[in-house]
XYZ file of C-alpha atoms in Angstrom:
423
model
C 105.536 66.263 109.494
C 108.119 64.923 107.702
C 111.092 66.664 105.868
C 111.649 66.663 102.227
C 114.495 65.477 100.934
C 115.302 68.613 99.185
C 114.858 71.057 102.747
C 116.304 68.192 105.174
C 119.843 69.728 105.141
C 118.292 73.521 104.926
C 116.084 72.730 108.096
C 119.014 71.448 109.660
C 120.730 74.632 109.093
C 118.061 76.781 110.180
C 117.504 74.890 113.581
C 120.958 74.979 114.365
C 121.392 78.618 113.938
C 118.154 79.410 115.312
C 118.946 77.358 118.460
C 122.227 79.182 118.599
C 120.228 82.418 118.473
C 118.138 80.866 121.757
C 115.288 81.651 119.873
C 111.881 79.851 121.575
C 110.736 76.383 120.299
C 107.437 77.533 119.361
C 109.325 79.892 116.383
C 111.908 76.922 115.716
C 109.021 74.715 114.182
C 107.596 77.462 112.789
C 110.547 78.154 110.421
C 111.000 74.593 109.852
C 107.691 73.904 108.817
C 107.504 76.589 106.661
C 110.687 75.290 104.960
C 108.374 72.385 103.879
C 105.255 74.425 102.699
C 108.181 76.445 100.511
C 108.789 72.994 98.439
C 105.454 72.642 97.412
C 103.521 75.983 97.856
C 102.629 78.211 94.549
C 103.368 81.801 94.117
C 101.314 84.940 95.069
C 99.011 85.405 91.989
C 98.876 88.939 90.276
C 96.132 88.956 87.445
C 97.962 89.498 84.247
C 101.509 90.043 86.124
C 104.155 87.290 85.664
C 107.381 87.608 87.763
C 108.043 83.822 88.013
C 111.643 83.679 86.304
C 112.496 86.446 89.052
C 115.241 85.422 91.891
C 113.594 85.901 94.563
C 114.954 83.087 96.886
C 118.409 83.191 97.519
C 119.427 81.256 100.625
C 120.799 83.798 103.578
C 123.672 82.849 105.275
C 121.916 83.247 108.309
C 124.442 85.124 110.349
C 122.267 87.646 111.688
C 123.173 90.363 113.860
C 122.582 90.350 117.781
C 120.412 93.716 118.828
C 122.038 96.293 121.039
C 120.372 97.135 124.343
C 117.376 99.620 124.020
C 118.599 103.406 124.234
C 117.337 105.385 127.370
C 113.938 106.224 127.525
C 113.585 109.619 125.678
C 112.800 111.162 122.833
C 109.394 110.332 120.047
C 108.867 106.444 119.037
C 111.762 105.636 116.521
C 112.850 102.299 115.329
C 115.688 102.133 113.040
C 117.731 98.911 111.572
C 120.246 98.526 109.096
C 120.283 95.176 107.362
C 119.829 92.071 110.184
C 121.334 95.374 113.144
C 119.021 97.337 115.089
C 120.409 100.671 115.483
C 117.821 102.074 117.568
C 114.253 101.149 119.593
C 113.090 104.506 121.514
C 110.011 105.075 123.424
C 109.340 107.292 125.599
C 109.351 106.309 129.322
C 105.349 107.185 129.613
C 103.869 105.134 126.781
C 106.507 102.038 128.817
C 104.574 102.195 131.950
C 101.202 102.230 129.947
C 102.766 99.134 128.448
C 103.354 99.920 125.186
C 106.313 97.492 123.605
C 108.517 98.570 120.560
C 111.442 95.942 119.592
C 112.830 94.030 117.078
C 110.947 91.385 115.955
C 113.500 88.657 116.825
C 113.582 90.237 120.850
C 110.118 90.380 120.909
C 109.776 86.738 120.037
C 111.868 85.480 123.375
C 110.966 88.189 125.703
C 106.990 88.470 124.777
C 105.648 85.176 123.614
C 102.274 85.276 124.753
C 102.250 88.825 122.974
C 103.960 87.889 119.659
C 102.996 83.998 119.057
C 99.205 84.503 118.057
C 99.500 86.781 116.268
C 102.874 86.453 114.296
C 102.421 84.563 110.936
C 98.593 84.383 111.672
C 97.522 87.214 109.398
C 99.491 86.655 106.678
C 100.106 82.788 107.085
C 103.294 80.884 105.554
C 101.190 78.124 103.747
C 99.579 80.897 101.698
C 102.322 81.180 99.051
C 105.636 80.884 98.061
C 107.130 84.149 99.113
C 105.499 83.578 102.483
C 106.819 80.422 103.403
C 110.238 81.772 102.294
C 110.084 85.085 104.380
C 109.026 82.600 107.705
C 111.386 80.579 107.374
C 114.790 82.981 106.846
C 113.247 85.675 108.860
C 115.981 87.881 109.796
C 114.626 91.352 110.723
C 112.010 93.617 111.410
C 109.711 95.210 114.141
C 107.039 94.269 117.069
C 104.968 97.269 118.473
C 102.035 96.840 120.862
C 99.674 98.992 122.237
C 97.678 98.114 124.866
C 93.677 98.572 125.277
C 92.689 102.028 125.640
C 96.094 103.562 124.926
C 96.435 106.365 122.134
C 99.838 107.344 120.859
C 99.747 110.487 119.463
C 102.948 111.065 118.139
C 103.345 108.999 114.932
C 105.783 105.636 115.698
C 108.635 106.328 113.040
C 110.167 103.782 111.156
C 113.368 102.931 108.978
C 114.477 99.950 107.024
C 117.787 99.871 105.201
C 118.999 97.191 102.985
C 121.984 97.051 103.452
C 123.175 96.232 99.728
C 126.693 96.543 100.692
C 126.721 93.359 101.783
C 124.414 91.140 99.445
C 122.537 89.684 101.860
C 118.479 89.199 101.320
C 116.350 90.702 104.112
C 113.202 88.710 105.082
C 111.775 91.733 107.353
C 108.876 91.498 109.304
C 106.595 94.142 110.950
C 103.672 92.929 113.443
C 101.694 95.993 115.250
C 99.223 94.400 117.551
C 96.391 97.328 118.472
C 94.096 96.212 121.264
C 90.543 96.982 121.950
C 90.109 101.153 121.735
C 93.769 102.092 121.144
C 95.130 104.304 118.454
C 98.546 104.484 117.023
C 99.881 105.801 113.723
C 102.977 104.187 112.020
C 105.437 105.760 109.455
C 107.404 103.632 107.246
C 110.477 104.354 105.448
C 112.307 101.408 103.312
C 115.155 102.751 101.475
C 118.724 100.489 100.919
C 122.819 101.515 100.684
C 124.974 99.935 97.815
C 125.019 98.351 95.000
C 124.371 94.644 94.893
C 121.810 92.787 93.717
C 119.947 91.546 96.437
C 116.212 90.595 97.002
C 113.641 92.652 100.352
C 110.859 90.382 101.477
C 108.731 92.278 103.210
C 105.052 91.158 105.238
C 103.546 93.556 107.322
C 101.002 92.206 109.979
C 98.458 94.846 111.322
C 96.054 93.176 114.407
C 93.459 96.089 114.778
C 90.934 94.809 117.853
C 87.611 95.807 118.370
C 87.353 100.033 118.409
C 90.972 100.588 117.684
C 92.504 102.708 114.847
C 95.909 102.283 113.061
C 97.146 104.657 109.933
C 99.984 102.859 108.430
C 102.449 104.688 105.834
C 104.994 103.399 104.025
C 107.435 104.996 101.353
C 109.852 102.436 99.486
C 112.833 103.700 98.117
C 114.841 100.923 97.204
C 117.556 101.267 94.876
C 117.755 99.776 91.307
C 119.581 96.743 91.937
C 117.333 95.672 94.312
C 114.018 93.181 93.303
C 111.507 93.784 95.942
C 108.206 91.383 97.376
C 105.382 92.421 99.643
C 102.549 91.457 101.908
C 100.835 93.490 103.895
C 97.599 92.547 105.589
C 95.446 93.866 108.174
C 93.003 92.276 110.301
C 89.943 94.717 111.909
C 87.883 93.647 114.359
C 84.442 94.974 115.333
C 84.378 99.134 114.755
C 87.742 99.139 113.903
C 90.215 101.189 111.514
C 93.070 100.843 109.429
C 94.583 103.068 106.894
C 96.448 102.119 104.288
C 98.929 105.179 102.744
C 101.481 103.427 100.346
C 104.249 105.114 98.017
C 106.173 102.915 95.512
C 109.216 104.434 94.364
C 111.793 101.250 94.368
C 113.604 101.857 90.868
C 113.730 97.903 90.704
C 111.130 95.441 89.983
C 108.387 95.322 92.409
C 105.794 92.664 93.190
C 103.060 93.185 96.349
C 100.021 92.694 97.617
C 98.350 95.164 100.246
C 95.003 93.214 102.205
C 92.536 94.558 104.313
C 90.305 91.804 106.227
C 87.208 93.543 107.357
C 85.954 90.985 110.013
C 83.962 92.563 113.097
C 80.823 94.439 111.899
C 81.550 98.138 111.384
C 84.800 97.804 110.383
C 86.792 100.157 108.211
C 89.633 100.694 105.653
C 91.174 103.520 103.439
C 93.490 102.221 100.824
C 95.820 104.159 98.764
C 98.500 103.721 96.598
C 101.046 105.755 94.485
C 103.360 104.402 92.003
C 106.039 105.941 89.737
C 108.187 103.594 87.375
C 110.496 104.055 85.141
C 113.190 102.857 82.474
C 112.485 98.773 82.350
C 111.409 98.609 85.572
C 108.381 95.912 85.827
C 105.948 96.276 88.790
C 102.643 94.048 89.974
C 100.551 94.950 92.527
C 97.368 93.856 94.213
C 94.975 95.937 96.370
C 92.405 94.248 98.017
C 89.682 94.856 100.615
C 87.363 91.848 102.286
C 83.954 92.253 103.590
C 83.627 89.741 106.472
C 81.366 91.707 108.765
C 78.153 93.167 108.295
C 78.102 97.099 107.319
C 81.853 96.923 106.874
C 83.174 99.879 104.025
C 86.679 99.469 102.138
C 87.695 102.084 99.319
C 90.600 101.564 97.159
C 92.599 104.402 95.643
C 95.307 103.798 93.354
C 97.042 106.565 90.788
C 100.577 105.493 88.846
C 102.496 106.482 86.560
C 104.767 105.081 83.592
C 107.693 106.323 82.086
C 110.951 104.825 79.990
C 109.443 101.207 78.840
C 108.290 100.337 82.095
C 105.155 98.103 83.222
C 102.933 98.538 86.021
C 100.100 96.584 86.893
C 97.198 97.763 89.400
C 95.013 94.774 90.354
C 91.871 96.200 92.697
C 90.245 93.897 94.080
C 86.603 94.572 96.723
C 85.758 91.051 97.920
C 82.071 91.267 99.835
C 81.620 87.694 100.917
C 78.503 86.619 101.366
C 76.757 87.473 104.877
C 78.238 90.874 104.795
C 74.572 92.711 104.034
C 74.780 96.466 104.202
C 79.035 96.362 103.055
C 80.492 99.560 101.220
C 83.387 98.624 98.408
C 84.711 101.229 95.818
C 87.429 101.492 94.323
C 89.285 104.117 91.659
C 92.258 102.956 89.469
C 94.028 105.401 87.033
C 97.192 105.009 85.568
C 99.125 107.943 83.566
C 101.683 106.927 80.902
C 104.394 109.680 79.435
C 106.064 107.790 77.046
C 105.259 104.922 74.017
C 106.985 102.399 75.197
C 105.217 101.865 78.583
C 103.103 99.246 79.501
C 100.143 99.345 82.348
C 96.795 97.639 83.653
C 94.087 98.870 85.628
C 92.024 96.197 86.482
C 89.076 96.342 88.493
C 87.783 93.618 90.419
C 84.575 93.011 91.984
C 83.426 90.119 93.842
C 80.279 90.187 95.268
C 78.151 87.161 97.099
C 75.834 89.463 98.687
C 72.395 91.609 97.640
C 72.032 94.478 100.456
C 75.520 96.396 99.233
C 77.033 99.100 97.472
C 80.015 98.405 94.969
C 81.515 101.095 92.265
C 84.802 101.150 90.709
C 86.209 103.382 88.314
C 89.481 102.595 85.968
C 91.370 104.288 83.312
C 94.757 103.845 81.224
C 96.270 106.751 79.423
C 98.500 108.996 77.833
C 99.413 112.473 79.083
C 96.781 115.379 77.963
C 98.734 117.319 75.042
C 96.422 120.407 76.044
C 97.633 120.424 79.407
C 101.897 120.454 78.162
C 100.679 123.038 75.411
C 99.001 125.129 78.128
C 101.846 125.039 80.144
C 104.600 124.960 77.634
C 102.808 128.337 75.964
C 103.355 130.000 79.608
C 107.205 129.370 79.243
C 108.037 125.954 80.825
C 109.678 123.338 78.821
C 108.725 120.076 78.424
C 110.251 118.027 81.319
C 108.982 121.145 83.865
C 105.319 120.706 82.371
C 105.450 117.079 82.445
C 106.325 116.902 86.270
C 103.343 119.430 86.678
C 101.152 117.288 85.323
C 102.022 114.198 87.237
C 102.380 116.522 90.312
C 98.410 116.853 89.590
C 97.276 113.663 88.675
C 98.569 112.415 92.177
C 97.439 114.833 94.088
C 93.931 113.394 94.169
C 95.798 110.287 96.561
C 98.883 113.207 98.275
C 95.880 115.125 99.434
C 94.001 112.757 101.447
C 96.935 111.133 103.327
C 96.080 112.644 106.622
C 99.863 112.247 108.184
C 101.667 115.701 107.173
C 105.440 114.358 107.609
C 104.324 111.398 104.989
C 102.819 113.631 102.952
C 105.701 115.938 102.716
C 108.481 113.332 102.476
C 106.388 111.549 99.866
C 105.846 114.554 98.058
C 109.916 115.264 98.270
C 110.403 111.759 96.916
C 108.475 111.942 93.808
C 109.867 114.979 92.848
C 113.716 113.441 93.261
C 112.258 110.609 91.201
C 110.883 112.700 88.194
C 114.015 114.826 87.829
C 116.414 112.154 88.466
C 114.687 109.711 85.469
């Protein structure tokens, strides 16, 4: 294919470090054809959410940082990296011998190829949009975890991104978890960031879920106001599959994402949900969506926010049931809460449906705080801003409550409150 005009010296650039990196061929062309698709390629679309004038494509430098060797073999499944440096890739020495793989993303591509290459920029694919394209080609960090057919991990596989804002780099980090056939393995995601300049987080998640496995993935974002902020994250379940979806939004900068569940073998499953807190002029867009491919496939969507300061938030839900998927389960529940006049927010429900034998419901709804609730409270002695956070404490607990993984529960639970008496 050939190179743009505009890309030709930006390809060059990327080769040559990337060569210098000894990364494989196969990843080379990758990035450089996705250099080309970036030229030409439109942006992610969020119904009634425009965040085109953002910066959201500075160039890197491309100096990234060479991983240390892998710490001894002890300990829980931890994966830590600061900026483009891995601080730390545990696993324990038993789930090793049963195979299991847990690296960066950058290792993983020279040192398990036939592992990582059909899989990596296959779910979410770099010709999809703009932000895509961009993230493939400047990739610069992130995670590869594998679990092999018919192995369960029971101890959740912790995880923690920092942005290192220090040094006003962007960071293009990419997770891939690749679950084979009737394996089981729960991730924990923490993205939080250190310092103060502005400076952009790409972020795609990749979750392979094979026939009869289950994956629970969590994430809470915590990234600082300075920081503008873009996500993908997509699963792909096979036949009797699982993946769960437990997502907490508390960046204090502007926040644009889409979270996609492909429901492709027959019988395959997904449990969206979403929490959202913004605040001051903060602006926020975010997509939800679940895809019936396979026959008696279910997807539920739950998604609670709330608004405070002038800031927007958008919640786009989205149940696709293509057609062929008879006997498919979609419903979805959108609610957003806003404390003061000069927020904005959308909950949109979306519905598309090509098929008779199914079940589809949704349920939306866009409001103000209950006065009879703060006067109940308020008459029992608590002042305003203590009544308020009770409130909001309640309107989310209908999404805290059914995250099954205690640690995110609690640590998301922690957050919010920081959140609400820090605005």
């Amino acid at each position: 294919m050939t190179i743009v005009k505009d890309t030709e010296a930006l390809t060059a650039t990327v080769v040559a470090e990337a060569q210098r990196r000894q990364e494989p061929d196969w990843l080379i062309e990758q990035r450089a054809a996705a250099l080309q698709e970036q030229s030409h390629a439109g942006f992610l679309r969020v119904q009634r959410f425009n965040y085109w004038d953002w910066d959201l494509f500075a160039t890197p430098t491309l100096s990234w940082a060479e991983a240390p060797a892998d710490p001894a073999e002890t300990g829980s499944p931890r994966f830590v990296q600061r900026g483009t440096t891995r601080l730390q890739a545990s696993l324990p020495a038993e789930l090793r011998a049963q195979g299991v793989v847990l690296t960066d993303i950058l290792t993983a591509a020279r040192e398990y190829p036939d592992l990582v290459r059909p899989h990596l920029m296959q779910v979410v694919r770099a010709s999809e949009n703009r932000l895509a394209s961009y993230h493939q080609a400047y990739l610069n960090a992130g995670l590869f975890l594998y679990v092999p057919e018919n192995v369960r991990i029971e101890d959740p596989v912790t995880v923690q991104f920092i942005q290192d804002a220090m040094t006003g780099e962007p960071l293009q980090v990419h997770v891939l978890v690749v679950a084979a056939a009737n394996s089981q393995v729960a991730v924990t995601q923490h993205l939080t960031s250190q310092g103060d300049q502005p400076v952009t987080v790409n972020q795609v998640v990749e979750v392979v879920a094979q026939d009869g496995s289950q994956v629970k993935f969590a994430s809470v974002d915590e990234l600082g106001p300075q920081i503008r902020s873009s996500y993908q994250r997509r699963a792909a379940v096979g036949r009797n599959a699982r993946v769960d979806w437990a997502i907490g939004l508390m960046n204090q900068g502007d926040t644009v994402g889409q979270c996609d569940t492909d429901l492709i073998g027959d019988g395959a499953q997904s449990d969206a949900k979403v929490i959202a807190i913004t605040s001051r002029q903060q602006r926020v867009g975010i997509n939800t969506k679940v895809t019936n491919h396979g026959k008696h496939t279910t997807g539920n969507i739950l998604q609670r926010g709330v608004l405070k300061g002038q800031s927007e938030l958008i919640f786009n839900g989205i149940g696709d049931i293509i057609h062929g998927a008879s006997g498919a389960e979609a419903e979805q529940e959108n609610r957003i809460l806003m404390m003061d006049p000069g927020t904005h927010g959308d909950a949109n429900p979306i519905l598309l449906i090509d098929e008779n034998d199914v079940l589809a419901g949704h349920a939306a709804s866009v409001g103000q705080v209950d006065q009879q609730e703060l006067y109940y409270l308020m008459s029992r002695g608590l002042d305003k801003p203590t009544a308020e956070r009770l409130v909001i404490r309640g309107f989310l607990s209908a999404v805290l409550s059914a995250i099954p993984a205690v640690n995110v529960r609690q640590q998301l639970a922690q957050t919010i409150e920081r959140n609400l008496q820090n605005d």
